[in-house]
Tab-separated table of C-alpha atoms in Angstrom:
chain	number	residue	atom	x	y	z
A	1	GLU	CA	0.350	-0.087	0.049
A	2	ALA	CA	1.278	3.553	-0.898
A	3	ASP	CA	2.646	5.719	1.453
A	4	ILE	CA	1.165	8.491	-0.173
A	5	TYR	CA	-1.253	11.454	2.031
A	6	GLN	CA	-3.492	14.913	0.617
A	7	THR	CA	-4.893	16.750	2.634
A	8	PRO	CA	-7.313	18.056	2.263
A	9	ARG	CA	-9.439	15.447	0.597
A	10	TYR	CA	-12.786	17.835	0.420
A	11	LEU	CA	-13.138	21.070	0.353
A	12	VAL	CA	-15.427	24.585	-0.244
A	13	ILE	CA	-14.277	28.046	-0.033
A	14	GLY	CA	-15.567	31.091	-2.105
A	15	THR	CA	-14.159	32.594	-4.363
A	16	GLY	CA	-11.068	34.356	-4.577
A	17	LYS	CA	-9.318	32.543	-1.414
A	18	LYS	CA	-6.116	32.001	-1.652
A	19	ILE	CA	-5.479	27.801	-0.673
A	20	THR	CA	-3.378	25.434	-0.848
A	21	LEU	CA	-3.476	21.587	-0.986
A	22	GLU	CA	-1.445	19.386	0.875
A	23	CYS	CA	1.010	16.476	-0.577
A	24	SER	CA	3.282	14.230	1.839
A	25	GLN	CA	4.665	10.822	1.348
A	26	THR	CA	6.501	8.739	3.392
A	27	MET	CA	7.672	6.678	0.767
A	28	GLY	CA	11.264	8.848	0.097
A	29	HIS	CA	10.554	8.711	-3.049
A	30	ASP	CA	12.070	12.126	-5.470
A	31	LYS	CA	9.542	12.233	-7.966
A	32	MET	CA	6.513	13.838	-7.304
A	33	TYR	CA	3.264	14.936	-9.038
A	34	TRP	CA	-0.026	16.623	-9.762
A	35	TYR	CA	-2.739	16.051	-12.052
A	36	GLN	CA	-6.195	17.577	-12.454
A	37	GLN	CA	-9.011	15.468	-12.551
A	38	ASP	CA	-12.933	17.031	-13.799
A	39	PRO	CA	-15.199	14.157	-12.829
A	40	GLY	CA	-15.539	10.864	-15.775
A	41	MET	CA	-12.860	12.915	-17.404
A	42	GLU	CA	-8.870	11.936	-17.570
A	43	LEU	CA	-6.317	12.770	-15.541
A	44	HIS	CA	-4.120	16.426	-17.249
A	45	LEU	CA	-0.201	16.598	-15.589
A	46	ILE	CA	-0.404	20.126	-14.810
A	47	HIS	CA	3.357	20.272	-12.074
A	48	TYR	CA	6.212	17.756	-11.641
A	49	SER	CA	8.937	17.783	-9.447
A	50	TYR	CA	12.812	15.330	-9.666
A	51	GLY	CA	13.666	15.867	-6.074
A	52	VAL	CA	13.992	18.789	-3.672
A	53	ASN	CA	14.150	22.389	-5.578
A	54	SER	CA	13.045	21.013	-8.291
A	55	THR	CA	9.020	21.965	-10.203
A	56	GLU	CA	8.112	21.764	-14.154
A	57	LYS	CA	4.885	22.704	-15.446
A	58	GLY	CA	2.674	19.797	-16.659
A	59	ASP	CA	0.754	19.868	-20.126
A	60	LEU	CA	-2.160	20.742	-18.657
A	61	SER	CA	-2.084	25.056	-18.100
A	62	SER	CA	-2.452	26.004	-15.006
A	63	GLU	CA	-2.931	28.823	-12.388
A	64	SER	CA	-1.392	27.083	-9.569
A	65	THR	CA	2.058	27.069	-8.258
A	66	VAL	CA	4.137	24.812	-6.146
A	67	SER	CA	7.329	23.990	-4.980
A	68	ARG	CA	9.617	21.568	-3.146
A	69	ILE	CA	11.715	22.810	0.577
A	70	ARG	CA	11.680	18.691	1.322
A	71	THR	CA	11.436	15.796	-0.288
A	72	GLU	CA	8.336	14.308	0.807
A	73	HIS	CA	5.826	17.519	0.877
A	74	PHE	CA	4.923	19.063	-2.850
A	75	PRO	CA	2.203	21.606	-2.085
A	76	LEU	CA	-0.453	22.664	-3.865
A	77	THR	CA	-1.047	27.267	-4.240
A	78	LEU	CA	-3.915	29.013	-5.937
A	79	GLU	CA	-3.225	31.993	-4.595
A	80	SER	CA	-6.673	33.703	-5.513
A	81	ALA	CA	-9.567	30.596	-6.594
A	82	ARG	CA	-12.564	31.016	-8.842
A	83	PRO	CA	-14.759	28.940	-10.179
A	84	SER	CA	-13.163	27.261	-12.910
A	85	HIS	CA	-10.155	25.697	-10.545
A	86	THR	CA	-13.396	23.319	-9.160
A	87	SER	CA	-11.889	20.066	-9.550
A	88	GLN	CA	-9.733	16.936	-8.394
A	89	TYR	CA	-6.695	17.070	-8.120
A	90	LEU	CA	-4.292	14.510	-7.200
A	91	CYS	CA	-0.665	13.649	-5.776
A	92	ALA	CA	1.107	10.955	-6.986
A	93	SER	CA	5.082	10.244	-6.958
A	94	SER	CA	7.759	7.229	-7.581
A	95	GLU	CA	10.941	6.155	-6.843
A	96	TYR	CA	12.447	6.923	-10.556
A	97	SER	CA	11.504	8.583	-13.573
A	98	LYS	CA	9.316	6.142	-15.187
A	99	GLY	CA	9.008	4.535	-12.534
A	100	GLU	CA	5.348	3.316	-11.597
A	101	LEU	CA	3.350	6.153	-9.577
A	102	PHE	CA	1.574	5.753	-7.025
A	103	PHE	CA	-1.483	8.278	-5.642
A	104	GLY	CA	-2.754	10.373	-2.704
A	105	GLU	CA	-6.759	9.455	-2.172
A	106	GLY	CA	-6.865	13.539	-3.647
A	107	SER	CA	-8.885	16.800	-2.795
A	108	ARG	CA	-11.753	17.531	-4.284
A	109	LEU	CA	-11.612	21.198	-4.449
A	110	THR	CA	-14.960	23.558	-4.496
A	111	VAL	CA	-14.779	27.441	-6.161
A	112	LEU	CA	-18.704	28.755	-5.124
B	1	LYS	CA	0.659	11.947	-30.697
B	2	GLN	CA	0.288	8.959	-28.100
B	3	GLU	CA	-3.442	7.991	-27.662
B	4	VAL	CA	-4.613	5.320	-25.745
B	5	THR	CA	-8.017	3.653	-25.790
B	6	GLN	CA	-10.120	1.345	-23.744
B	7	ILE	CA	-12.594	-0.411	-24.744
B	8	PRO	CA	-15.527	-0.851	-23.648
B	9	ALA	CA	-16.517	1.413	-21.747
B	10	ALA	CA	-18.372	0.428	-19.278
B	11	LEU	CA	-19.396	-3.052	-18.986
B	12	SER	CA	-21.650	-4.711	-16.953
B	13	VAL	CA	-21.170	-8.320	-15.377
B	14	PRO	CA	-22.513	-11.188	-12.682
B	15	GLU	CA	-20.200	-12.049	-9.396
B	16	GLY	CA	-17.756	-15.318	-10.976
B	17	GLU	CA	-17.374	-14.349	-14.525
B	18	ASN	CA	-14.094	-14.208	-15.723
B	19	LEU	CA	-12.969	-10.412	-17.355
B	20	VAL	CA	-11.137	-8.887	-19.795
B	21	LEU	CA	-10.560	-5.018	-20.300
B	22	ASN	CA	-8.395	-3.860	-23.146
B	23	CYS	CA	-5.967	-0.976	-24.089
B	24	SER	CA	-4.881	-0.121	-27.228
B	25	PHE	CA	-2.046	2.388	-28.129
B	26	THR	CA	-1.419	4.043	-31.633
B	27	ASP	CA	3.150	4.506	-29.949
B	28	SER	CA	4.339	1.761	-29.543
B	29	ALA	CA	7.449	2.772	-28.410
B	30	ILE	CA	6.400	2.675	-24.605
B	31	TYR	CA	8.546	2.408	-22.453
B	32	ASN	CA	5.863	0.631	-19.313
B	33	LEU	CA	2.326	0.488	-19.068
B	34	GLN	CA	0.002	0.771	-15.906
B	35	TRP	CA	-2.845	-0.225	-14.742
B	36	PHE	CA	-4.674	1.667	-11.716
B	37	ARG	CA	-8.415	1.116	-10.240
B	38	GLN	CA	-10.545	4.271	-9.695
B	39	ASP	CA	-12.501	3.988	-6.911
B	40	PRO	CA	-15.717	7.294	-7.152
B	41	GLY	CA	-14.315	10.611	-5.935
B	42	LYS	CA	-11.036	8.872	-5.066
B	43	GLY	CA	-7.101	8.366	-6.356
B	44	LEU	CA	-5.593	5.685	-7.923
B	45	THR	CA	-4.752	2.451	-6.477
B	46	SER	CA	-1.409	1.083	-8.741
B	47	LEU	CA	-2.813	-2.478	-9.432
B	48	LEU	CA	0.465	-3.603	-12.093
B	49	LEU	CA	3.380	-2.291	-14.093
B	50	ILE	CA	5.112	-4.363	-17.351
B	51	GLN	CA	8.074	-3.517	-18.497
B	52	SER	CA	8.536	-2.668	-21.779
B	53	SER	CA	10.273	-5.572	-22.065
B	54	GLN	CA	7.620	-8.401	-20.747
B	55	ARG	CA	4.734	-9.473	-21.945
B	56	GLU	CA	2.401	-10.075	-18.713
B	57	GLN	CA	2.441	-9.893	-14.936
B	58	THR	CA	0.460	-11.192	-12.252
B	59	SER	CA	-0.843	-10.179	-9.379
B	60	GLY	CA	-3.948	-12.775	-7.451
B	61	ARG	CA	-7.074	-12.571	-9.646
B	62	LEU	CA	-5.333	-10.099	-12.193
B	63	ASN	CA	-3.113	-10.847	-15.133
B	64	ALA	CA	-1.991	-8.288	-17.618
B	65	SER	CA	-0.380	-9.438	-20.546
B	66	LEU	CA	1.838	-6.514	-23.232
B	67	ASP	CA	1.842	-7.146	-26.875
B	68	LYS	CA	3.890	-3.339	-27.824
B	69	SER	CA	4.314	-5.200	-31.730
B	70	SER	CA	-0.452	-4.584	-31.562
B	71	GLY	CA	-0.164	-2.457	-29.843
B	72	ARG	CA	-2.015	-3.754	-27.210
B	73	SER	CA	-2.423	-4.824	-22.939
B	74	THR	CA	-4.971	-6.978	-21.124
B	75	LEU	CA	-5.943	-6.986	-17.846
B	76	TYR	CA	-8.036	-10.518	-17.243
B	77	ILE	CA	-9.791	-10.381	-14.185
B	78	ALA	CA	-10.616	-13.780	-12.502
B	79	ALA	CA	-13.844	-14.697	-10.335
B	80	SER	CA	-14.993	-11.368	-10.488
B	81	GLN	CA	-16.723	-9.867	-6.950
B	82	PRO	CA	-18.539	-7.547	-5.955
B	83	GLY	CA	-16.178	-5.433	-5.057
B	84	ASP	CA	-14.295	-5.139	-8.017
B	85	SER	CA	-16.549	-2.810	-8.988
B	86	ALA	CA	-14.309	0.228	-10.076
B	87	THR	CA	-12.724	2.240	-13.289
B	88	TYR	CA	-10.507	0.657	-14.780
B	89	LEU	CA	-7.457	2.604	-16.212
B	90	CYS	CA	-4.055	2.062	-18.498
B	91	ALA	CA	-1.203	4.873	-18.769
B	92	LEU	CA	1.780	4.303	-20.332
B	93	THR	CA	4.963	5.531	-20.611
B	94	GLU	CA	7.039	6.583	-23.145
B	95	PRO	CA	10.756	7.141	-23.503
B	96	THR	CA	11.378	10.367	-24.447
B	97	GLY	CA	11.958	13.377	-21.923
B	98	THR	CA	13.069	12.188	-18.312
B	99	ALA	CA	9.378	12.308	-16.213
B	100	SER	CA	6.999	9.674	-15.690
B	101	LYS	CA	4.634	11.619	-17.523
B	102	LEU	CA	1.612	9.092	-18.443
B	103	THR	CA	-0.541	9.051	-21.156
B	104	PHE	CA	-3.700	8.110	-19.561
B	105	GLY	CA	-6.452	5.778	-20.897
B	106	THR	CA	-9.917	6.476	-21.391
B	107	GLY	CA	-10.987	4.314	-18.578
B	108	THR	CA	-13.282	1.470	-18.157
B	109	ARG	CA	-16.389	1.695	-15.698
B	110	LEU	CA	-17.196	-1.414	-14.027
B	111	GLN	CA	-19.788	-3.249	-12.360
B	112	VAL	CA	-20.123	-6.847	-11.353
B	113	THR	CA	-23.526	-7.004	-10.194
B	114	LEU	CA	-25.162	-9.837	-7.378
């Protein structure tokens, strides 16, 4: 079983609020990822990291930002949330590039 | 551009049946292929990972095969149970690039009835 955790699992906030979605893994993986998934739709990579102080944008443009100050922690921040940000955000990690991916339970964000 | 298709999109079977889920991809130059299950509103659970040099992988009642030349992978589920009800996704990693940027299939929604 994968040891990767996301909080909060569910969040409902108003437009304009700043939010941070937390993701932590205890497997010592260098590679971490954020995916966005709308209900019933496919996953899209929005951010990834090869290790501490490394962050890259994914295939889908996102107004969110990420940071990687510690190996085990990869938070995602939205400075000013909008209804278009309503979605599920999934964090994942892998031991090495192109290795098996392990996902967290996801954070479902609703922006009113 | 790699395209990954899963057929059927939805499947309903009675408990106890053996079933096969299909995953097709357009570019055979892949690094590995991974099968996941996703329960409604939850994250993805990794089921099996097949490296490009492998033909199949087995875990309990699950068996995944890979045929790169024909651009196909199948997930075989033996003696299905109601707890197997979920959406099953295949995802593949391509050799180019350095990140595990997966291309996901469209998913098959499985329902196992009593």
